[in-house]
Short mmCIF file of C-alpha atoms and ligand atoms in Angstrom, two decimals:
data_model
loop_
_atom_site.label_atom_id
_atom_site.label_comp_id
_atom_site.label_asym_id
_atom_site.label_seq_id
_atom_site.Cartn_x
_atom_site.Cartn_y
_atom_site.Cartn_z
CA MET A 1 147.76 39.23 116.38
CA PRO A 2 147.47 41.18 113.30
CA ASP A 3 143.97 41.34 113.49
CA ARG A 4 144.71 43.11 116.80
CA ILE A 5 146.72 45.70 115.04
CA ALA A 6 144.44 46.29 112.63
CA ILE A 7 141.40 46.61 115.16
CA THR A 8 144.07 49.34 116.39
CA ALA A 9 144.67 51.63 113.15
CA PHE A 10 140.52 50.78 112.52
CA LEU A 11 140.09 52.56 115.72
CA LEU A 12 142.89 55.27 116.28
CA ALA A 13 141.37 56.14 112.39
CA ALA A 14 137.41 55.94 113.50
CA PHE A 15 138.80 58.90 116.53
CA ALA A 16 140.54 60.63 114.11
CA ALA A 17 137.72 61.17 111.72
CA LEU A 18 134.79 61.52 114.54
CA ALA A 19 137.80 64.47 116.19
CA THR A 20 137.65 66.25 112.59
CA HIS A 21 134.16 66.16 112.15
CA GLY A 22 133.66 66.92 115.33
CA CYS A 23 136.31 70.43 114.73
CA ALA A 24 134.30 71.18 111.58
CA LYS A 25 130.70 70.75 113.61
CA SER A 26 131.88 73.30 116.30
CA ARG A 27 133.68 75.54 113.99
CA GLN A 28 130.22 75.49 111.79
CA ASP A 29 128.35 76.24 115.11
CA GLU A 30 130.99 78.79 116.01
CA HIS A 31 130.07 80.98 112.74
CA ALA A 32 126.19 80.22 113.30
CA ARG A 33 126.53 81.92 116.17
CA GLN A 34 128.28 84.90 114.42
CA LEU A 35 126.33 85.31 112.18
CA ALA A 36 122.69 85.02 114.73
CA ALA A 37 124.88 87.88 116.55
CA ARG A 38 125.70 89.69 113.17
CA VAL A 39 121.53 89.55 112.48
CA ARG A 40 120.93 90.73 115.98
CA THR A 41 123.02 94.02 115.57
CA GLU A 42 121.35 94.95 112.33
CA PHE A 43 117.80 94.22 113.74
CA LEU A 44 118.82 96.71 116.50
CA HIS A 45 120.43 99.10 114.16
CA ALA A 46 116.60 98.77 112.35
CA TRP A 47 114.79 98.72 116.15
CA ASN A 48 117.28 101.98 117.40
CA ASN A 49 116.34 103.91 113.90
CA TYR A 50 112.72 103.24 113.88
CA GLU A 51 112.79 104.78 117.78
CA ARG A 52 114.67 107.88 116.53
CA TYR A 53 112.81 109.08 114.17
CA ALA A 54 109.22 107.59 114.22
CA TRP A 55 108.73 106.70 118.30
CA GLY A 56 105.40 106.05 118.58
CA HIS A 57 104.04 105.95 114.38
CA ASP A 58 103.19 102.96 112.70
CA ALA A 59 106.07 102.53 111.02
CA LEU A 60 109.87 104.39 110.34
CA ARG A 61 109.91 105.84 106.77
CA PRO A 62 113.84 105.61 106.31
CA LEU A 63 115.24 107.66 103.40
CA SER A 64 112.69 110.90 104.43
CA LYS A 65 113.19 109.93 108.42
CA THR A 66 109.95 110.32 109.45
CA GLY A 67 107.05 108.23 110.56
CA HIS A 68 103.98 107.14 109.12
CA ASP A 69 100.65 106.48 110.09
CA TRP A 70 98.69 103.75 108.12
CA TYR A 71 95.10 105.48 109.23
CA GLY A 72 96.26 108.89 109.69
CA GLN A 73 96.70 108.07 113.62
CA SER A 74 99.17 105.10 115.04
CA LEU A 75 97.81 101.75 115.84
CA LEU A 76 101.45 101.44 116.53
CA MET A 77 102.18 98.82 114.08
CA THR A 78 106.05 98.52 114.53
CA PRO A 79 106.52 98.59 118.18
CA VAL A 80 103.88 95.36 118.37
CA ASP A 81 104.97 93.47 115.55
CA ALA A 82 108.71 93.77 117.08
CA LEU A 83 107.94 93.29 120.31
CA ASP A 84 107.79 89.74 120.32
CA THR A 85 111.74 89.60 117.99
CA LEU A 86 113.34 92.40 121.22
CA ILE A 87 111.91 89.33 123.49
CA LEU A 88 113.51 86.78 121.83
CA MET A 89 117.23 88.46 121.39
CA HIS A 90 116.96 89.23 124.72
CA LEU A 91 117.10 93.04 123.95
CA ASP A 92 115.58 94.19 127.25
CA ALA A 93 115.55 97.64 127.55
CA GLU A 94 114.37 97.73 124.16
CA ALA A 95 111.31 95.33 124.67
CA ALA A 96 110.66 96.96 128.37
CA ARG A 97 110.03 100.46 126.13
CA ALA A 98 107.84 98.99 123.75
CA ARG A 99 106.16 97.21 125.90
CA SER A 100 105.44 100.37 127.95
CA LEU A 101 104.89 102.44 124.84
CA ILE A 102 102.21 100.17 124.14
CA VAL A 103 100.04 99.24 127.35
CA ASN A 104 100.00 103.17 128.17
CA ASN A 105 99.62 104.47 124.39
CA LEU A 106 97.79 101.57 122.44
CA SER A 107 93.74 102.27 122.32
CA PHE A 108 91.54 100.89 119.90
CA ASP A 109 88.83 103.17 120.60
CA ARG A 110 89.62 104.86 117.49
CA ASP A 111 86.79 106.69 114.84
CA ILE A 112 89.28 104.65 112.11
CA TYR A 113 88.56 101.94 108.97
CA VAL A 114 90.78 99.40 110.08
CA LYS A 115 92.05 96.16 107.34
CA ASN A 116 90.90 93.69 108.80
CA PHE A 117 93.04 91.02 107.78
CA GLU A 118 96.48 93.21 108.28
CA VAL A 119 95.71 94.68 111.56
CA THR A 120 94.97 90.60 112.71
CA ILE A 121 98.51 89.52 112.07
CA ARG A 122 100.49 91.84 113.04
CA LEU A 123 98.61 93.61 116.06
CA LEU A 124 95.90 91.25 117.27
CA GLY A 125 99.13 88.24 116.77
CA GLY A 126 101.82 89.94 118.18
CA LEU A 127 99.94 91.38 121.33
CA LEU A 128 99.23 87.77 121.88
CA SER A 129 102.62 85.85 120.76
CA SER A 130 103.84 89.24 123.79
CA TYR A 131 101.47 88.12 126.31
CA GLN A 132 102.37 84.65 125.83
CA LEU A 133 106.17 85.63 126.38
CA THR A 134 105.72 87.44 128.90
CA GLY A 135 102.19 86.76 130.68
CA ASP A 136 101.58 90.46 130.78
CA LYS A 137 97.80 90.54 131.48
CA ARG A 138 97.34 93.93 129.61
CA LEU A 139 98.74 92.69 126.64
CA LEU A 140 96.10 89.69 126.40
CA ASN A 141 93.06 92.60 127.32
CA LEU A 142 94.59 94.86 124.77
CA ALA A 143 94.10 91.89 122.06
CA GLU A 144 90.48 91.03 123.39
CA ASP A 145 89.39 94.50 123.17
CA LEU A 146 90.91 94.82 119.81
CA GLY A 147 89.09 91.16 119.10
CA LYS A 148 85.81 92.32 120.09
CA ARG A 149 85.74 95.97 118.14
CA LEU A 150 86.68 93.16 115.30
CA LEU A 151 83.86 90.82 115.22
CA PRO A 152 81.12 92.70 113.44
CA VAL A 153 83.31 92.46 110.09
CA PHE A 154 81.66 88.85 110.49
CA ASN A 155 78.54 90.28 109.44
CA SER A 156 78.66 89.52 106.34
CA PRO A 157 75.55 87.18 104.93
CA THR A 158 78.08 84.09 104.21
CA GLY A 159 80.04 84.83 107.24
CA LEU A 160 82.83 85.83 104.82
CA PRO A 161 84.52 89.15 106.52
CA TYR A 162 83.84 92.13 104.97
CA VAL A 163 87.55 93.84 104.27
CA TYR A 164 87.59 96.94 106.34
CA VAL A 165 85.59 97.46 110.11
CA ASN A 166 85.23 101.02 111.88
CA LEU A 167 86.87 100.06 115.39
CA ARG A 168 84.78 102.38 117.15
CA THR A 169 81.12 102.17 115.11
CA GLY A 170 81.93 98.49 113.78
CA GLN A 171 80.57 99.48 110.37
CA THR A 172 81.93 97.23 107.99
CA ARG A 173 82.76 98.35 104.04
CA ASP A 174 83.85 96.12 101.09
CA ALA A 175 82.70 92.89 100.02
CA VAL A 176 85.12 92.13 97.33
CA THR A 177 87.93 89.64 99.03
CA ASN A 178 90.00 87.21 98.89
CA PRO A 179 90.41 83.76 100.89
CA ALA A 180 94.20 85.28 102.33
CA GLU A 181 91.89 87.62 104.05
CA THR A 182 88.69 85.72 104.61
CA GLY A 183 91.29 82.37 105.55
CA THR A 184 94.15 83.70 107.83
CA LEU A 185 92.23 84.64 111.19
CA LEU A 186 91.54 81.73 112.88
CA LEU A 187 95.20 80.87 114.51
CA GLU A 188 94.96 85.04 116.08
CA PHE A 189 90.57 84.52 116.84
CA GLY A 190 91.37 81.14 118.06
CA ILE A 191 94.24 81.38 120.32
CA LEU A 192 91.98 84.57 121.49
CA SER A 193 89.62 82.36 122.48
CA LYS A 194 91.69 79.72 124.47
CA LEU A 195 93.15 82.37 127.00
CA THR A 196 89.56 84.50 127.01
CA SER A 197 87.11 81.25 127.66
CA ARG A 198 85.41 82.60 124.62
CA PRO A 199 84.28 80.64 122.38
CA VAL A 200 83.37 83.17 119.63
CA PHE A 201 85.93 84.41 118.80
CA TYR A 202 87.09 80.79 117.23
CA GLU A 203 83.56 80.38 115.85
CA LYS A 204 83.53 83.02 113.53
CA ALA A 205 87.17 82.85 111.87
CA LYS A 206 86.33 78.99 112.28
CA ARG A 207 83.15 79.75 109.54
CA ALA A 208 85.27 82.29 107.75
CA LEU A 209 87.80 78.83 106.93
CA VAL A 210 84.71 76.66 106.02
CA GLU A 211 83.01 79.29 103.90
CA THR A 212 86.08 79.74 101.92
CA PHE A 213 87.07 75.95 101.57
CA LYS A 214 83.03 75.24 100.64
CA ARG A 215 83.51 77.49 97.24
CA ARG A 216 86.38 75.88 95.71
CA SER A 217 86.00 74.56 92.57
CA PRO A 218 85.14 70.76 91.53
CA LEU A 219 88.81 70.40 90.36
CA GLY A 220 89.60 71.61 94.33
CA LEU A 221 91.44 75.07 93.73
CA VAL A 222 90.12 78.91 94.79
CA GLY A 223 90.36 82.18 93.12
CA GLU A 224 91.79 85.03 93.93
CA GLY A 225 88.52 87.46 94.54
CA ILE A 226 85.11 86.48 96.43
CA ASN A 227 82.46 88.47 97.30
CA VAL A 228 81.09 88.42 101.21
CA GLU A 229 77.56 89.20 100.69
CA THR A 230 76.55 86.86 97.60
CA GLY A 231 79.41 84.36 98.09
CA ALA A 232 80.45 84.58 94.65
CA TRP A 233 84.47 84.33 92.81
CA THR A 234 85.02 87.79 91.18
CA ASN A 235 88.12 86.45 90.03
CA THR A 236 88.70 83.28 89.26
CA ASP A 237 92.47 82.67 88.93
CA SER A 238 94.27 80.41 91.51
CA HIS A 239 97.73 80.17 92.97
CA ILE A 240 99.81 80.28 96.26
CA SER A 241 100.49 83.74 96.01
CA GLY A 242 99.38 86.86 97.83
CA GLY A 243 95.61 87.24 98.27
CA ILE A 244 95.50 83.77 98.40
CA ASP A 245 98.70 81.98 100.48
CA SER A 246 98.17 81.88 103.48
CA TYR A 247 94.65 80.60 103.07
CA TYR A 248 97.02 77.12 103.11
CA GLU A 249 99.24 77.93 105.26
CA TYR A 250 95.99 78.26 108.26
CA LEU A 251 94.40 75.15 106.98
CA TRP A 252 97.40 73.30 108.09
CA LYS A 253 98.70 75.53 111.36
CA CYS A 254 95.16 75.69 112.94
CA TRP A 255 95.27 71.75 112.62
CA ARG A 256 98.57 71.35 114.18
CA LEU A 257 97.72 74.65 117.09
CA PHE A 258 94.02 73.68 118.01
CA GLY A 259 93.97 69.71 116.87
CA ASP A 260 90.77 70.68 114.95
CA LYS A 261 90.57 67.83 112.74
CA ASP A 262 87.96 70.23 110.19
CA CYS A 263 91.03 72.14 109.07
CA ARG A 264 93.45 69.15 108.50
CA ASP A 265 90.29 67.64 106.07
CA MET A 266 89.78 70.93 104.19
CA TRP A 267 93.87 70.91 103.83
CA ASN A 268 94.07 67.03 102.95
CA ALA A 269 91.06 67.68 100.35
CA SER A 270 92.79 70.95 99.05
CA ILE A 271 96.63 70.21 98.45
CA PRO A 272 96.69 67.58 96.14
CA ALA A 273 94.72 70.31 94.02
CA VAL A 274 97.61 72.82 94.63
CA ASN A 275 100.18 70.12 93.80
CA LYS A 276 98.51 68.75 90.57
CA TYR A 277 97.33 72.26 88.33
CA LEU A 278 99.59 75.06 90.35
CA ALA A 279 102.64 72.78 90.51
CA ASP A 280 104.96 73.28 87.12
CA GLU A 281 108.44 71.09 86.77
CA THR A 282 109.87 72.76 83.67
CA GLY A 283 113.90 72.03 82.89
CA GLY A 284 114.25 70.05 86.17
CA GLU A 285 113.47 72.81 88.01
CA LEU A 286 109.88 72.76 90.35
CA TRP A 287 107.83 76.16 90.72
CA TYR A 288 104.47 77.10 90.94
CA GLY A 289 102.47 78.76 88.78
CA HIS A 290 98.60 79.65 88.10
CA ALA A 291 95.74 77.78 86.85
CA ASP A 292 92.22 79.12 86.22
CA MET A 293 89.99 77.58 89.36
CA GLN A 294 87.66 76.04 86.96
CA THR A 295 89.77 74.38 84.25
CA GLY A 296 92.69 73.77 85.68
CA LYS A 297 94.07 75.83 82.48
CA ARG A 298 97.60 77.29 83.08
CA THR A 299 97.11 81.61 83.29
CA LYS A 300 100.67 82.60 84.26
CA THR A 301 103.77 80.87 84.29
CA THR A 302 104.73 83.32 87.23
CA TYR A 303 106.51 83.01 90.78
CA GLY A 304 107.48 85.77 93.51
CA ALA A 305 108.42 86.61 96.86
CA LEU A 306 105.06 86.11 98.70
CA ASP A 307 105.15 82.40 96.71
CA ALA A 308 108.65 81.63 98.69
CA PHE A 309 106.90 80.80 102.28
CA PHE A 310 105.57 77.52 100.15
CA PRO A 311 108.64 75.46 100.65
CA GLY A 312 108.38 75.91 104.84
CA LEU A 313 104.64 75.08 104.76
CA LEU A 314 105.54 72.06 102.31
CA ALA A 315 108.36 71.20 104.93
CA VAL A 316 106.05 71.46 108.25
CA SER A 317 103.57 69.43 106.93
CA GLY A 318 105.83 66.79 105.86
CA ASP A 319 106.87 66.80 102.17
CA LEU A 320 110.60 67.52 102.22
CA LYS A 321 111.33 66.52 99.06
CA GLN A 322 108.75 68.97 97.28
CA ALA A 323 110.27 71.42 99.73
CA ARG A 324 113.96 71.10 98.78
CA HIS A 325 112.97 71.32 95.20
CA LEU A 326 111.01 74.45 95.55
CA GLN A 327 113.30 76.22 97.33
CA ALA A 328 116.21 75.71 95.25
CA SER A 329 113.85 77.41 92.65
CA SER A 330 113.53 80.52 95.29
CA PHE A 331 117.19 81.08 95.94
CA LYS A 332 118.05 80.45 92.18
CA MET A 333 114.98 83.58 91.98
CA TRP A 334 117.05 85.69 94.94
CA ASN A 335 120.60 84.88 92.97
CA LEU A 336 118.98 86.01 89.67
CA TYR A 337 119.95 89.99 90.73
CA SER A 338 121.03 88.86 94.25
CA ILE A 339 117.59 90.19 95.59
CA GLU A 340 114.46 88.54 94.66
CA PRO A 341 112.03 90.54 92.93
CA GLU A 342 108.20 90.80 93.92
CA ILE A 343 107.21 88.22 90.95
CA LEU A 344 109.53 86.37 88.02
CA ASP A 345 108.52 84.83 84.88
CA TYR A 346 109.93 81.51 85.68
CA LYS A 347 109.81 80.10 81.61
CA THR A 348 111.55 83.57 80.84
CA MET A 349 113.46 84.77 83.87
CA HIS A 350 112.39 88.15 83.08
CA VAL A 351 111.34 89.89 85.81
CA VAL A 352 107.77 90.78 86.17
CA ALA A 353 107.85 93.18 89.04
CA ARG A 354 111.02 94.88 90.32
CA SER A 355 110.29 96.08 93.85
CA TYR A 356 111.45 93.88 96.73
CA HIS A 357 109.82 94.73 100.04
CA LEU A 358 112.06 93.25 102.49
CA ARG A 359 109.87 90.35 102.37
CA PRO A 360 110.82 86.94 105.11
CA GLU A 361 108.93 84.27 103.48
CA ILE A 362 112.44 82.93 101.14
CA VAL A 363 114.08 83.31 104.82
CA GLU A 364 111.17 81.35 106.48
CA SER A 365 111.40 78.63 104.18
CA THR A 366 115.27 78.58 104.43
CA TYR A 367 114.78 77.84 108.29
CA TYR A 368 111.96 75.84 107.75
CA LEU A 369 113.85 73.48 105.38
CA TYR A 370 117.20 73.56 108.47
CA TYR A 371 115.38 72.98 110.86
CA TYR A 372 113.86 69.08 109.29
CA THR A 373 116.68 68.71 107.09
CA GLY A 374 119.90 70.01 109.39
CA ASP A 375 121.24 70.74 106.42
CA PRO A 376 124.05 72.89 106.48
CA LYS A 377 123.19 74.24 102.85
CA TYR A 378 120.35 75.81 104.19
CA ARG A 379 122.24 78.25 106.83
CA ARG A 380 124.61 78.59 104.12
CA MET A 381 121.87 79.61 101.73
CA GLY A 382 120.89 82.38 104.56
CA GLU A 383 124.24 83.40 104.81
CA LYS A 384 124.08 84.47 101.63
CA MET A 385 120.96 86.17 101.44
CA PHE A 386 121.80 87.89 104.72
CA GLY A 387 124.83 89.31 103.19
CA ASP A 388 123.00 90.54 99.78
CA PHE A 389 120.22 92.18 102.53
CA VAL A 390 122.48 94.24 104.39
CA LYS A 391 124.65 95.00 101.57
CA TYR A 392 121.75 96.90 99.32
CA CYS A 393 119.27 97.35 102.50
CA ARG A 394 121.29 98.91 105.11
CA THR A 395 121.18 102.89 105.15
CA ASP A 396 122.19 105.19 108.36
CA SER A 397 118.87 105.44 108.54
CA GLY A 398 117.35 101.73 109.18
CA TYR A 399 116.51 99.10 106.58
CA VAL A 400 115.38 100.36 103.08
CA ALA A 401 112.97 98.30 100.26
CA LEU A 402 114.35 98.79 97.08
CA ALA A 403 111.88 100.08 94.14
CA ASP A 404 114.24 98.12 91.40
CA VAL A 405 115.92 94.99 92.58
CA ILE A 406 117.77 94.91 89.21
CA SER A 407 119.47 98.97 89.46
CA LYS A 408 118.91 98.83 93.26
CA GLN A 409 116.95 101.89 93.85
CA GLN A 410 116.12 102.50 97.07
CA LEU A 411 112.41 102.80 97.81
CA ASP A 412 111.39 104.79 101.36
CA GLU A 413 109.76 102.25 103.16
CA MET A 414 110.45 99.70 106.49
CA GLU A 415 107.67 97.55 106.55
CA SER A 416 106.80 96.51 110.52
CA PHE A 417 107.06 92.73 108.97
CA VAL A 418 110.98 93.55 108.87
CA LEU A 419 111.53 93.42 112.34
CA ALA A 420 108.33 90.85 113.43
CA GLU A 421 109.45 88.31 110.31
CA THR A 422 112.66 88.97 108.22
CA PHE A 423 115.06 89.73 111.16
CA LYS A 424 113.17 86.96 113.04
CA TYR A 425 113.42 84.33 110.96
CA PHE A 426 117.47 85.03 109.95
CA TYR A 427 118.51 85.14 113.49
CA LEU A 428 116.30 81.52 113.86
CA LEU A 429 118.17 79.91 111.30
CA PHE A 430 121.92 80.88 112.65
CA ALA A 431 120.94 81.06 116.47
CA SER A 432 121.64 77.93 119.29
CA PRO A 433 118.41 75.36 119.32
CA GLY A 434 117.30 76.71 122.77
CA THR A 435 116.35 80.06 121.24
CA LEU A 436 112.92 78.80 120.47
CA GLU A 437 111.85 75.27 120.66
CA PHE A 438 110.30 75.32 117.34
CA ASP A 439 108.50 72.15 117.56
CA LYS A 440 106.37 74.26 121.15
CA VAL A 441 104.80 76.93 118.65
CA ILE A 442 103.40 77.60 115.72
CA PHE A 443 104.20 81.12 113.83
CA ASN A 444 101.23 82.85 112.64
CA THR A 445 101.60 84.13 109.40
CA GLU A 446 103.42 87.26 110.69
CA ALA A 447 106.11 84.83 112.35
CA HIS A 448 104.40 85.36 116.09
CA PRO A 449 104.69 82.23 117.81
CA LEU A 450 101.73 81.25 119.35
CA SER A 451 101.95 78.02 122.18
CA ARG A 452 99.43 75.63 123.17
CA MET A 453 99.39 77.47 126.52
CA TRP A 454 96.29 78.32 127.40
C1 DMJ B 501 103.48 89.86 106.14
O1 DMJ B 501 102.54 90.94 106.39
C2 DMJ B 501 102.58 87.89 106.21
O2 DMJ B 501 103.46 87.50 106.05
C3 DMJ B 501 101.96 87.83 104.78
O3 DMJ B 501 101.44 86.72 104.88
C4 DMJ B 501 102.02 88.30 103.68
N1 DMJ B 501 103.13 89.37 103.45
C5 DMJ B 501 103.05 90.09 104.56
C6 DMJ B 501 105.23 89.99 103.75
O4 DMJ B 501 105.81 89.55 103.12
#
């Protein structure tokens, strides 16, 4: 009899605990749902101001309330970059207006030199992901036309792409580039190949990735400057920051999206060197600094807003322990001034570059870590960052970058990646899992989700 009483008491306690847990969980879910709605409202504020002051231009200048075009004429950077976010957030009327602007007005038959890397990740990536989400063939046709016009960029003696290509004449210029610009092309060109059944896009972009990898040092590191005509390094500083960052990202992601084993092997041959020579544990914290690619000697103890993508890449490639550790440092960097700086010296905690360009990387990593761990602390992290982001960067006419994270002085700039990436990752962090099936897509480096639908 006493046993039955004890069992009943135990069961009642267990049910009560489960019910409490269930209530706490549903309160958390409800809170996340409200945050997702808030992100959507703020995204719409940024988009509405683009529509109001810069419609048809590449980007909004939110303080002067004007439009800005990168090359003197518009390639519709913001609408193309933002379209898949509009679709994912079910902003149907806005998405329809953006799509119609693109299919009716976007032409790549222009006598302008464009930066191959930026146009590939923003425009080619944006057109392809929006095509996959809508099935609108006109978006694929635009992507194919753009892809063809970009192809001459690879006509160097090494197969590494020049920096600029003229969209009408196919002439190229600027031979000194970097691994991010030579190695962040295969997701976009590769999927274009699959969707058009034209292997040439895949082959050219893959060769550029392989030619970059082949030139790694005996230690396994790449530098930050390379000449596409000679294949020689012009700068041997090695790091995971701007100029190299997404080269590593694409080694992993091209293996995942295309099942390309060469990419997997290049990743496996590269990442141990990154962890050996660039990772820097100091005072119980983990950072990634700079080192010379030939000697492995530490050259700088800096980390910044761009480096903050790396916890996400560590997480997606399976190294959750290192990912969590590094994310804690990124968040510490954010909290120093309640907005992250472009560059921080993590040894002295002095800000080296004070600007904040509304970058997405730290949010992207937070979203990845939340997805892989389910740990609510990552949503809390995101909530803190989103609160600061709104507090310091929202203006009546959109979102502004900061010239100085310490004084919070503003900068007349709202890059298209704010709409493509920063808001999208904030939204996905809080939205219900069904909003986008994470493991069915691979995000390009501009947060355009690409899927194996070909
Ligand atoms: C974006 O254009 C891409 O994320 C790129 O890989 C790095 N820089 C910006 C965002 O910071």
